[in-house]
CSV table of C-alpha atoms (C1' of nucleotides) in Angstrom, one decimal:
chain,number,residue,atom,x,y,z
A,2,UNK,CA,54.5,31.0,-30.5
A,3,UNK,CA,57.3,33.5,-29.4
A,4,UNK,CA,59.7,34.9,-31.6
A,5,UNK,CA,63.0,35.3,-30.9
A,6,UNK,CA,64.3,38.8,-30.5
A,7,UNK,CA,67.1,39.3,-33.1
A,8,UNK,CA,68.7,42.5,-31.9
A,9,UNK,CA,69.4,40.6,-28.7
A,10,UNK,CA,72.4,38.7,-30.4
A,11,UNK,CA,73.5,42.1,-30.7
A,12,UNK,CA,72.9,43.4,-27.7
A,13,UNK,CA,74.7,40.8,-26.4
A,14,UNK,CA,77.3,41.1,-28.6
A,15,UNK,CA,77.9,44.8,-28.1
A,16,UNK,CA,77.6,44.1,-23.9
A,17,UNK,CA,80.3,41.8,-24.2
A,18,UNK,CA,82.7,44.3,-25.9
A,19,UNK,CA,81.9,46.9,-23.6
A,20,UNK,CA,83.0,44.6,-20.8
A,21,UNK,CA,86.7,43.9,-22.5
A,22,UNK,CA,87.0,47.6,-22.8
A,23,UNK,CA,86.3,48.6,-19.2
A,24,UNK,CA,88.1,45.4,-17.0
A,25,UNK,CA,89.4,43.3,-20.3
A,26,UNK,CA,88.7,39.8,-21.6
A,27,UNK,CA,89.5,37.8,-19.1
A,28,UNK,CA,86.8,39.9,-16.8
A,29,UNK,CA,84.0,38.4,-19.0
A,30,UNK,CA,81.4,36.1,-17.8
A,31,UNK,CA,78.2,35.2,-18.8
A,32,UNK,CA,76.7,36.5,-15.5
A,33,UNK,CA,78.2,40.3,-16.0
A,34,UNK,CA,76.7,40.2,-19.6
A,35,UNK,CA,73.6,39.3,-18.9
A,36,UNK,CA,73.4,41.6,-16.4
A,37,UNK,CA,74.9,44.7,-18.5
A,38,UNK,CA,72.2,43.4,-21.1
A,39,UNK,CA,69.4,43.3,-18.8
A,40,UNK,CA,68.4,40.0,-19.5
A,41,UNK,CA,68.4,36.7,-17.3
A,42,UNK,CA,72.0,34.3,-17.7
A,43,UNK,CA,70.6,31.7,-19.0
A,44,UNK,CA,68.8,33.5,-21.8
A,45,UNK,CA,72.9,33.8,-23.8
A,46,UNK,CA,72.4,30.7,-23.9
A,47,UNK,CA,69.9,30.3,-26.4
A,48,UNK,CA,71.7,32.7,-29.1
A,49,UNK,CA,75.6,31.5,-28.2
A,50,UNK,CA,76.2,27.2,-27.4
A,51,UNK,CA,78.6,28.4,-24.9
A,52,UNK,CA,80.9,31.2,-23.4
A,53,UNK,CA,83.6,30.1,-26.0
A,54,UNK,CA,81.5,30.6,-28.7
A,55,UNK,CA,80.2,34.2,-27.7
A,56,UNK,CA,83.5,35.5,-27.3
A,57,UNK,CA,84.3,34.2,-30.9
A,58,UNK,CA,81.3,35.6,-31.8
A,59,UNK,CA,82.6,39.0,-30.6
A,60,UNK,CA,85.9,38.2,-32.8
A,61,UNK,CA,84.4,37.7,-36.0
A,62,UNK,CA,81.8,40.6,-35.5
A,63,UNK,CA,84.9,42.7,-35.0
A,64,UNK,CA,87.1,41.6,-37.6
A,65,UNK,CA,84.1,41.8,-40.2
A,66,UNK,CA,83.3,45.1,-39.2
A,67,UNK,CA,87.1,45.7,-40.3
A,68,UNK,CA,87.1,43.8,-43.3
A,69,UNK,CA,83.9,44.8,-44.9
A,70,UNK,CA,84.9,49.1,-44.9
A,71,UNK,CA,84.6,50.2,-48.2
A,72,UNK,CA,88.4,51.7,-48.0
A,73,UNK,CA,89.3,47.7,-47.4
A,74,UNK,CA,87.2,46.4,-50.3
A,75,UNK,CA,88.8,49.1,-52.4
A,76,UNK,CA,92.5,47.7,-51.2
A,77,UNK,CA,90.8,44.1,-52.3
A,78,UNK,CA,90.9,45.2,-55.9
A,79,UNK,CA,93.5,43.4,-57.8
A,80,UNK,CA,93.3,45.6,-60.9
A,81,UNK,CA,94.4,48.5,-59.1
A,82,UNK,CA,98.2,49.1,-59.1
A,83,UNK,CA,99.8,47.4,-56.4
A,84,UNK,CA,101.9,50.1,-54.2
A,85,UNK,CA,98.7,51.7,-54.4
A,86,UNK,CA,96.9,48.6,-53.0
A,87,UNK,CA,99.4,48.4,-50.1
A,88,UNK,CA,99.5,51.7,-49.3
A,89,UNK,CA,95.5,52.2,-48.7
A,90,UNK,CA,95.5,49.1,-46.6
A,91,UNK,CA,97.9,50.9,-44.1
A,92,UNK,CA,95.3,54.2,-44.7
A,93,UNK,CA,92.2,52.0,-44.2
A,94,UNK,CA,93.6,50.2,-41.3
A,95,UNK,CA,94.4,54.1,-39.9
A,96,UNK,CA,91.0,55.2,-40.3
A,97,UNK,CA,89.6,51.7,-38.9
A,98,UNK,CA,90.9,52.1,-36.1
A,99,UNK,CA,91.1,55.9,-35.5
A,100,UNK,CA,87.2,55.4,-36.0
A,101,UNK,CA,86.7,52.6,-33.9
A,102,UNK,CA,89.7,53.0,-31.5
A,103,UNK,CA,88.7,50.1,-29.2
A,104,UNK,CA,88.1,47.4,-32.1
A,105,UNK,CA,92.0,46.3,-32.4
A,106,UNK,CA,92.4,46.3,-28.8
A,107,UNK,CA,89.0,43.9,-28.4
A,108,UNK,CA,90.4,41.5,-31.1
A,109,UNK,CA,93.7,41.8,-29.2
A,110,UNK,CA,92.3,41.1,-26.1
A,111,UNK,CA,90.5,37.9,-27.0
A,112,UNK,CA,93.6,36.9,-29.3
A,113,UNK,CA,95.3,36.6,-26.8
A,114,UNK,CA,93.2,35.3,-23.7
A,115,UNK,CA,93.7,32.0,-23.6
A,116,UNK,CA,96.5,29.9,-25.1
A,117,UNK,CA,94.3,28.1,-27.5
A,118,UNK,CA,92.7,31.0,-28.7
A,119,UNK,CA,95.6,31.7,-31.5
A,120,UNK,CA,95.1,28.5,-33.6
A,121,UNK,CA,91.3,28.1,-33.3
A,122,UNK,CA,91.4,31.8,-35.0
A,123,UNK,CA,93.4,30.9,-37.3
A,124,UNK,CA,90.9,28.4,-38.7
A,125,UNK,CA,88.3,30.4,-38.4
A,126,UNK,CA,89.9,33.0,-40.5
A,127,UNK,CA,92.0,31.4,-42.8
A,128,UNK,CA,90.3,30.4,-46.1
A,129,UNK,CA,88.5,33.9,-46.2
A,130,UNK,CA,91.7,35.6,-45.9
A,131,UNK,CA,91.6,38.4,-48.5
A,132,UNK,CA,95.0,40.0,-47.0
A,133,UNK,CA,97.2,37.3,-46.9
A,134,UNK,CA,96.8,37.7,-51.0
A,135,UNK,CA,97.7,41.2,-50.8
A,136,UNK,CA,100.9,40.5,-49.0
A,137,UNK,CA,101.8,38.0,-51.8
A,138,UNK,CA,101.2,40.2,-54.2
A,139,UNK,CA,103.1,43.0,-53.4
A,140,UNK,CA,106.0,40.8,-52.4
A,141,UNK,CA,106.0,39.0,-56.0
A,142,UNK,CA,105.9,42.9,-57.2
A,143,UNK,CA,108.8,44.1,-55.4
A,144,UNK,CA,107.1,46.6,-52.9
A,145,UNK,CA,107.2,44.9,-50.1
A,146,UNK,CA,109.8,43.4,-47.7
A,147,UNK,CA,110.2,39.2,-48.7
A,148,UNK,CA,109.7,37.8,-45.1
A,149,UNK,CA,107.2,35.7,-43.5
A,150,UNK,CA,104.1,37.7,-43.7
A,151,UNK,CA,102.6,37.3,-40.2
A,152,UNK,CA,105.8,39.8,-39.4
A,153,UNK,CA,104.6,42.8,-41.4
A,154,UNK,CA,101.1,41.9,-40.2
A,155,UNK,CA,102.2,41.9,-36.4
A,156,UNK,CA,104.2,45.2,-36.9
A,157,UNK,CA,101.5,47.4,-38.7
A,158,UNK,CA,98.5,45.9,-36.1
A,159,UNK,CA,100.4,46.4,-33.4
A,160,UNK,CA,102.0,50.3,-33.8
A,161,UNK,CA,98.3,51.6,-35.0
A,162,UNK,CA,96.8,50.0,-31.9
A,163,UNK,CA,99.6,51.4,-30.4
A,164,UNK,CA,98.6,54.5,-31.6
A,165,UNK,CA,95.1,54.8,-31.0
A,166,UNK,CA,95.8,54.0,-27.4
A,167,UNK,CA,98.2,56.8,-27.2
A,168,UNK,CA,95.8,58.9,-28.0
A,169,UNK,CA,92.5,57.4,-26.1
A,170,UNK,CA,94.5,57.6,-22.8
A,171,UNK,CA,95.8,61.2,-23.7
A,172,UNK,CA,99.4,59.9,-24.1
A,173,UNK,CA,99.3,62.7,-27.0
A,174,UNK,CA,96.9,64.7,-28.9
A,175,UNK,CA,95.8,63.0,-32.0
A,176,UNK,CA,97.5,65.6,-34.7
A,177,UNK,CA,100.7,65.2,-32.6
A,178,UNK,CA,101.6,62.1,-34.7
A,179,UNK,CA,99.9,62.5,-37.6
A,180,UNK,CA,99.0,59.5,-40.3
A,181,UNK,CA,102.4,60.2,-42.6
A,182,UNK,CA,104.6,60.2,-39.5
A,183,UNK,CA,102.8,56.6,-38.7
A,184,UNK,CA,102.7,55.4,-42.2
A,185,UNK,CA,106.3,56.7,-42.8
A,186,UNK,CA,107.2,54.5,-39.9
A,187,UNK,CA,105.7,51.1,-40.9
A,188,UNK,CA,106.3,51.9,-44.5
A,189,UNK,CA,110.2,51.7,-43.4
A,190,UNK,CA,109.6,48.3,-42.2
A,191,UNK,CA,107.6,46.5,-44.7
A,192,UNK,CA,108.2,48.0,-47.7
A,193,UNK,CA,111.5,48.3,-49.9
A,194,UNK,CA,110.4,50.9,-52.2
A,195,UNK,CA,110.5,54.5,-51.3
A,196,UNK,CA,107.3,55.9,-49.4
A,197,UNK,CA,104.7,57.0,-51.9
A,198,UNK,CA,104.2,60.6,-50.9
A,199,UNK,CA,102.3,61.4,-53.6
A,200,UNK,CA,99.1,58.8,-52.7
A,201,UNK,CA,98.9,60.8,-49.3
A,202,UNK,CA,96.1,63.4,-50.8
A,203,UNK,CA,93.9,61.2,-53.1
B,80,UNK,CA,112.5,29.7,15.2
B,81,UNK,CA,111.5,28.5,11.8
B,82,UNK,CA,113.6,30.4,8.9
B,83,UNK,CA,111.8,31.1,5.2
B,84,UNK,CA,113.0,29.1,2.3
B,85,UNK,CA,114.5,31.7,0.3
B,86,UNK,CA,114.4,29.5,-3.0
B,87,UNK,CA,110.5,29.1,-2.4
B,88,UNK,CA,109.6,32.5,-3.6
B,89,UNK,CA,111.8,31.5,-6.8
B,90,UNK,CA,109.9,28.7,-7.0
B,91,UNK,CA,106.2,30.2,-7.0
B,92,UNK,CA,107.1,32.9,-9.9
B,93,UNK,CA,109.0,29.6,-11.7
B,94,UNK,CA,105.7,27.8,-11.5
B,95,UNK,CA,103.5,30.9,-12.7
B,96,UNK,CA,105.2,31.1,-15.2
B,97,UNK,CA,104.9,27.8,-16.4
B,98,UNK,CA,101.1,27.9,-16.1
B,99,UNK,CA,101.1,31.6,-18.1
B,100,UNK,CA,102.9,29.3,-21.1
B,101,UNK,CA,100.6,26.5,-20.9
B,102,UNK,CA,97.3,27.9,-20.3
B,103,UNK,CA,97.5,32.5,-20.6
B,104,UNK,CA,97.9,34.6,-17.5
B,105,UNK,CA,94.0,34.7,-17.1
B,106,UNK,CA,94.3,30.9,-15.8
B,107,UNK,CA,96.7,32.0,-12.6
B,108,UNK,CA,95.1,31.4,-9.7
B,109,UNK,CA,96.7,30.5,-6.4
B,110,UNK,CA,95.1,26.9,-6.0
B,111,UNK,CA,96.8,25.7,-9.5
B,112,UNK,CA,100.2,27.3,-8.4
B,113,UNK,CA,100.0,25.8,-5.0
B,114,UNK,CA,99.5,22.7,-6.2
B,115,UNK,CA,102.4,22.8,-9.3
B,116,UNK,CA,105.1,23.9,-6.6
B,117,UNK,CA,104.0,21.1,-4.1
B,118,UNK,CA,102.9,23.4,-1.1
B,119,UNK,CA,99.8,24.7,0.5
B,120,UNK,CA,97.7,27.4,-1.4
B,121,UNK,CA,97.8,29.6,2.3
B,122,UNK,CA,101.6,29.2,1.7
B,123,UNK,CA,101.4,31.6,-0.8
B,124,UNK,CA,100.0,34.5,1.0
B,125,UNK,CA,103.5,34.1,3.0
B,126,UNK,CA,105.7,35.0,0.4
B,127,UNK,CA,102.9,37.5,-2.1
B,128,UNK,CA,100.7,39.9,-0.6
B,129,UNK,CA,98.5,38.8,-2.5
B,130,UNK,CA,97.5,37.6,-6.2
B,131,UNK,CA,98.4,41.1,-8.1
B,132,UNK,CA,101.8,41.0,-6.2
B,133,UNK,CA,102.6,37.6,-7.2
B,134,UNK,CA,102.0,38.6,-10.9
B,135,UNK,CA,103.7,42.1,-10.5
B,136,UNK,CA,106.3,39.5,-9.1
B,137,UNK,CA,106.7,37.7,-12.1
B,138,UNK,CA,106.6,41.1,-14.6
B,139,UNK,CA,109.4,42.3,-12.4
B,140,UNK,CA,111.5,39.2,-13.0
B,141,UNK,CA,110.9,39.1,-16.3
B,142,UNK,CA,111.6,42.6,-17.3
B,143,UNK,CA,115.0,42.0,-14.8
B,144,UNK,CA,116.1,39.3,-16.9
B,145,UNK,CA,116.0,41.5,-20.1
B,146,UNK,CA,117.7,44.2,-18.4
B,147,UNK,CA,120.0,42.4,-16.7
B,148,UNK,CA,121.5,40.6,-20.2
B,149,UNK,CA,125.1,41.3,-20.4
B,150,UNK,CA,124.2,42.5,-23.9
B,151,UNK,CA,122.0,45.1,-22.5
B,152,UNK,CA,124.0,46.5,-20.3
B,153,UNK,CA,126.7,47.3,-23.6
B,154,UNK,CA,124.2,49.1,-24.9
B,155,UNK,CA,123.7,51.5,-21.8
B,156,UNK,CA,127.0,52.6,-22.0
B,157,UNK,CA,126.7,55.8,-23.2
B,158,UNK,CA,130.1,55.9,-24.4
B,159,UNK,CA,129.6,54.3,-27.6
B,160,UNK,CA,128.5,55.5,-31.1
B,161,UNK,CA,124.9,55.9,-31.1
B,162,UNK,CA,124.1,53.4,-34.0
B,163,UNK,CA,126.1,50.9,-32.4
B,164,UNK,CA,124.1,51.5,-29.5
B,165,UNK,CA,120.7,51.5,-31.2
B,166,UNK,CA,121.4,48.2,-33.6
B,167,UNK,CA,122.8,46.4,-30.8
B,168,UNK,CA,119.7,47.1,-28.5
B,169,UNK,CA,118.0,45.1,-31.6
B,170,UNK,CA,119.9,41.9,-31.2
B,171,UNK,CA,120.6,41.4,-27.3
B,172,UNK,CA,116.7,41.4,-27.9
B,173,UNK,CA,117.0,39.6,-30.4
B,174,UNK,CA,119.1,37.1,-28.9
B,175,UNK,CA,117.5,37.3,-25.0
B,176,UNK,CA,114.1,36.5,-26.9
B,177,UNK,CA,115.4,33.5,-29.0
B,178,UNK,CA,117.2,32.0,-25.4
B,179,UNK,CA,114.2,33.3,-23.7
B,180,UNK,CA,111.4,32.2,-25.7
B,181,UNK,CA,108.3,32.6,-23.5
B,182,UNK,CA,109.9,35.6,-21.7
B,183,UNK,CA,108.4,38.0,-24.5
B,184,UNK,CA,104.7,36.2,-24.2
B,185,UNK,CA,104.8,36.3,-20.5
B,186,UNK,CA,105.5,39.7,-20.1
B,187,UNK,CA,102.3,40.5,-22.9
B,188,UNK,CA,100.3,38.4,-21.5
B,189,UNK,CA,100.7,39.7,-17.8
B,190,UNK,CA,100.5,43.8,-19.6
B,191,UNK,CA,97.0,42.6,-20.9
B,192,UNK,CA,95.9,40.6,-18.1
B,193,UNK,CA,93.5,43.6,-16.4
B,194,UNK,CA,92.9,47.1,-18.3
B,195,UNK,CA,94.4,48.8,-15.2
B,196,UNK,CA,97.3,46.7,-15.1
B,197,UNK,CA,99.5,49.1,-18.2
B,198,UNK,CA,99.3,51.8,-16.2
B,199,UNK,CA,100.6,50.4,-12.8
B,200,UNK,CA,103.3,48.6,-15.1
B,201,UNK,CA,104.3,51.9,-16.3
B,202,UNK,CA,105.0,53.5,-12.7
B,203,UNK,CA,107.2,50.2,-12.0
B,204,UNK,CA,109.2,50.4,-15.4
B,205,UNK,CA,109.5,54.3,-15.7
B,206,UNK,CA,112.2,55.8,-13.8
B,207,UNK,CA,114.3,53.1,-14.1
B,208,UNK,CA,113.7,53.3,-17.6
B,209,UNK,CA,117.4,53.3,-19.5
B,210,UNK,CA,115.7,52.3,-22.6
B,211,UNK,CA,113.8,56.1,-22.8
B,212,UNK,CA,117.5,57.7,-22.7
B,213,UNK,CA,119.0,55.5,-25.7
B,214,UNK,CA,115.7,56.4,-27.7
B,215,UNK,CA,115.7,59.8,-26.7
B,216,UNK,CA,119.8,59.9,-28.2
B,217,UNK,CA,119.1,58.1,-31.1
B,218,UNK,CA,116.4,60.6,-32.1
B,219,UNK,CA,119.0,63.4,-31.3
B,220,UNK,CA,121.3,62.1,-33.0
B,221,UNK,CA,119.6,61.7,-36.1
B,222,UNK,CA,119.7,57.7,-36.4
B,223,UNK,CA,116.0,56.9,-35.3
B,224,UNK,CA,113.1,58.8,-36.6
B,225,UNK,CA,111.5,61.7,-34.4
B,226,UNK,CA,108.1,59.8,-32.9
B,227,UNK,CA,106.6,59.2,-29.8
B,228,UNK,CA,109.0,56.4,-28.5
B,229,UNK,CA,106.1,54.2,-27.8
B,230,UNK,CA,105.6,53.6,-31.0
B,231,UNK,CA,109.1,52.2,-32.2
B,232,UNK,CA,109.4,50.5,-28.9
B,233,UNK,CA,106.0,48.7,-29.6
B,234,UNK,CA,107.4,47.7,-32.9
B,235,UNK,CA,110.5,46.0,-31.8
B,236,UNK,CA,109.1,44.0,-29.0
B,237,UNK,CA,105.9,42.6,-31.0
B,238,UNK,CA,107.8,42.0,-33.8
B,239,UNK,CA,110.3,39.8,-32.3
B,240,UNK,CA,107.7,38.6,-29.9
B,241,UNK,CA,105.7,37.6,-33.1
B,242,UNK,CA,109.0,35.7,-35.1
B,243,UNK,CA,110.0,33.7,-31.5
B,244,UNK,CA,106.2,32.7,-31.4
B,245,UNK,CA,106.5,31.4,-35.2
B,246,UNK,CA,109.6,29.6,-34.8
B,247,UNK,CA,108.2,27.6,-31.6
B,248,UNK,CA,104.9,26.5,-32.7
B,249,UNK,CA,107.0,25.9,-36.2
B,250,UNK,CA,105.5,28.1,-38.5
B,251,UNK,CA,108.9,28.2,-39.7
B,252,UNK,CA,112.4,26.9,-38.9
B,253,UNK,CA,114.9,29.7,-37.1
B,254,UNK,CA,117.1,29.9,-39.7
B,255,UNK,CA,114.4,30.8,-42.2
B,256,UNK,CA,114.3,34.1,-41.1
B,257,UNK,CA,118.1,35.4,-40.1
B,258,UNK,CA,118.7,38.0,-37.8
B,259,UNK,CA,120.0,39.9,-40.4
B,260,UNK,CA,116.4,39.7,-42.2
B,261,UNK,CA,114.4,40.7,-39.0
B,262,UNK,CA,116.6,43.3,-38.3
B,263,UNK,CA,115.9,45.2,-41.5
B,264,UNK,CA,112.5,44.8,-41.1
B,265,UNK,CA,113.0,46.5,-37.6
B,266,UNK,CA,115.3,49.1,-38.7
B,267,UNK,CA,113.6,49.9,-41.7
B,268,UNK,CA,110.8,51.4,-39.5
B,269,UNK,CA,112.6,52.5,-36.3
B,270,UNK,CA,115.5,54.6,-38.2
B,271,UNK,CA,116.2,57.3,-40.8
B,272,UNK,CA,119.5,56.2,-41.8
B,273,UNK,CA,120.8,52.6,-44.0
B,274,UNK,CA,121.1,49.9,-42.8
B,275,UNK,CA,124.4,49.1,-40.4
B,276,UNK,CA,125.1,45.9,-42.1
B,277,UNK,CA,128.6,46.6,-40.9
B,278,UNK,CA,127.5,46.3,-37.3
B,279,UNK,CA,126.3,42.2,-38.3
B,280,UNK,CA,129.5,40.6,-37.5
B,281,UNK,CA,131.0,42.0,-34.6
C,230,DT,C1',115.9,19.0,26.3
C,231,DT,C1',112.7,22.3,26.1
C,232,DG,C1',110.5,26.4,24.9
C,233,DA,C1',109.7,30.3,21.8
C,234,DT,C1',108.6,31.5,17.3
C,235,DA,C1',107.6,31.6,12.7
C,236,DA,C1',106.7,28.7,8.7
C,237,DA,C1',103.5,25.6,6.7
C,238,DA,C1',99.3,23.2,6.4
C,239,DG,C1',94.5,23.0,7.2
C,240,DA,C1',89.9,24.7,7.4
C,241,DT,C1',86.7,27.7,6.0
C,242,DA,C1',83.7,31.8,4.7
C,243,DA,C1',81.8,34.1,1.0
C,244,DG,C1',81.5,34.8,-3.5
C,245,DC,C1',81.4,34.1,-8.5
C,246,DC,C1',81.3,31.0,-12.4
C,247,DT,C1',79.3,27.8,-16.0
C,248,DA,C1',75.9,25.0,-17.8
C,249,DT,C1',71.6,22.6,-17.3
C,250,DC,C1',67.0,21.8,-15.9
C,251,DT,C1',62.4,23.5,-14.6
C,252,DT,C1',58.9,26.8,-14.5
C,253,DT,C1',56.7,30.9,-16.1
C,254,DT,C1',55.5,34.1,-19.7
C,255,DA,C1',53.9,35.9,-23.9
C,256,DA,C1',52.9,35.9,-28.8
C,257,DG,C1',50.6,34.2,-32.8
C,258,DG,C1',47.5,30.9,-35.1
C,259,DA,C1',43.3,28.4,-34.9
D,76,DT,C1',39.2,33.4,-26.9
D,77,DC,C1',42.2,29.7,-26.1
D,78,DC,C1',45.9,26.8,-27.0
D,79,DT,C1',50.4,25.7,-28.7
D,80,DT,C1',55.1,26.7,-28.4
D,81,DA,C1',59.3,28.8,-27.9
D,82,DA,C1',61.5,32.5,-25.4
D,83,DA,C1',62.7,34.1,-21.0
D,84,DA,C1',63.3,33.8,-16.2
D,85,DG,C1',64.3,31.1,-12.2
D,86,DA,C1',66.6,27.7,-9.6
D,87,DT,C1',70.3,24.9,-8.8
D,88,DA,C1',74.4,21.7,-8.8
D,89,DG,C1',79.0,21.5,-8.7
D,90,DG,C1',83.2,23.6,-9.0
D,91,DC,C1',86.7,27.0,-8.5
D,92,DT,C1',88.5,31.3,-6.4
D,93,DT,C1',90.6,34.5,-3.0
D,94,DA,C1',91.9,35.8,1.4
D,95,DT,C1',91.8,35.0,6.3
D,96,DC,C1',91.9,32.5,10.5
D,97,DT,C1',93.4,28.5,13.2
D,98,DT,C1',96.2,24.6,14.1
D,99,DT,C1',100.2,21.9,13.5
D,100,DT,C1',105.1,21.4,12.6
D,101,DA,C1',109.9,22.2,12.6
D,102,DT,C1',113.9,24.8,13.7
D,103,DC,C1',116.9,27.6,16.5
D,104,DA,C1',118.5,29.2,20.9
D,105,DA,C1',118.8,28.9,25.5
DNA sequence: TTGATAAAAGATAAGCCTATCTTTTAAGGA
DNA sequence: TCCTTAAAAGATAGGCTTATCTTTTATCAA
């Protein structure tokens, strides 16, 4: 019997995401996949149930991709102190997305396609949701800001993907604002302890 | 000869929007908003060149309203103290998002509708853009920090955006997080000098 | 009252979309 | 080598979409 191919998912996968980059999320159809893919339509789907489910495919692929860098695994490690902890989350979220500059905008772009959207990903990711811990913790420490922590979230995804979008569409030069000038920024919102200068260089 | 119903242009934008809150820009089409506003879907064509207009349209409006807030228009006036002028540009956002509640979330969803759309939004804003000049003086004046004003801009408006959002699906009650509470958040990150809790009650 | 005129409705072409069903193809085991 | 079986391609139904063209309707002016 026939095997099935198992870097298609992938293929797939990556097609998809290259679509939302050039025309966005709600330019995505099965057709234009398969055709970017080289494959027939009908062949998605027998590796996604539906069109819903390949564009949450692309979601989780992405946020995975984010959550399993070894600078966020590091920020995972409750023994370390905690200012520290919040600090490299901002750095590894920096370098995340410097290094893949369209990933925030992808998970953006699906976030917010259809009304629905929001919740289901909610359940999908809640449960597994190692940050939401962090933000705890560093509130019960006194580092950072006591407020509803989908607010901090919001503000630090939403100025780096600011950011890198600035500096894919040439908006500026990349060492024009550099990652202290951004950290400095967000640091000012969600923080109430003085910016750690000295964890800049380690 | 026949004379054009000048409240049926209102009425199209009033009924995109409503389908943008119920369903995401992506579900516009002019068959659905036909149909909510009662007239033919040809009809449209006589009041929108043609789909991109009608949701240019409805950006245009929205970003009027904003501007247009009495609030707003305070802080244009040039005449007043610059940190008046900045914290003040906070709350008549504050407050126009909180009276407006899907203003914020149509105007995203319409910016992230098609990857070409941000730039063609830009050419429409830009010029008329009195929001640039009060970031520029802050920034001269030494009460917001020296960065691209994208970035500070970006802050504010998905940060509020984000807390409106919370409070109408009831992730939390409004007066669980107080302007005053949001507002430091904000200003935390935007500026480089305390808090203006002064500024609260006036 | 009638005629000119523009708005509104109706009809339609051409295309794309999803999801399913059918047919072909190819790989691995016997 | 041949047969089984699942993957892949093909075909298709049914629906929605945009934009244009044609026909009807209603209003204003003469």
């Amino acid at each position: 019997m026939k095997k099935k191919d198992l870097t298609k998912e992938t293929k797939i996968l990556d097609a998809t995401v290259a679509i939302i980059i050039n025309y966005g999320a709600s330019a995505i159809s099965t057709t234009k996949v398969a055709k970017h893919v080289g494959i027939s339509q009908s062949n998605i789907y027998l590796y996604f149930e539906d069109k819903q489910a390949l564009l949450e495919g692309v979601y989780l692929r992405e946020i995975s991709r984010l959550e399993e860098t070894p600078e966020m695994k590091l920020v995972m490690d409750a023994d370390r102190p905690i200012i520290e902890r919040c600090f490299n989350y901002l750095k590894a979220m920096y370098d995340f997305a410097m290094a893949n500059p369209y990933s925030l905008f992808v998970i953006s772009q699906i976030k917010g396609l259809s009304k629905s959207f929001p919740d289901l990903i909610e359940k999908l990711v809640s449960g597994h949701n190692p940050v939401a811990t962090l933000f705890e913790d560093g509130v019960q420490a006194g580092v950072l800001r006591s407020i509803d922590r989908s607010l901090p979230m919001t503000l630090i995804f939403s100025v780096i993907q600011r950011h890198v979008e600035n500096v894919q569409n040439g908006s500026y030069a990349k060492n024009v604002v550099s990652f202290e000038e951004l950290s400095r920024l967000i640091w000012g919102g969600i923080a109430i302890v003085p910016y750690p200068s000295h964890l800049l260089h380690s």
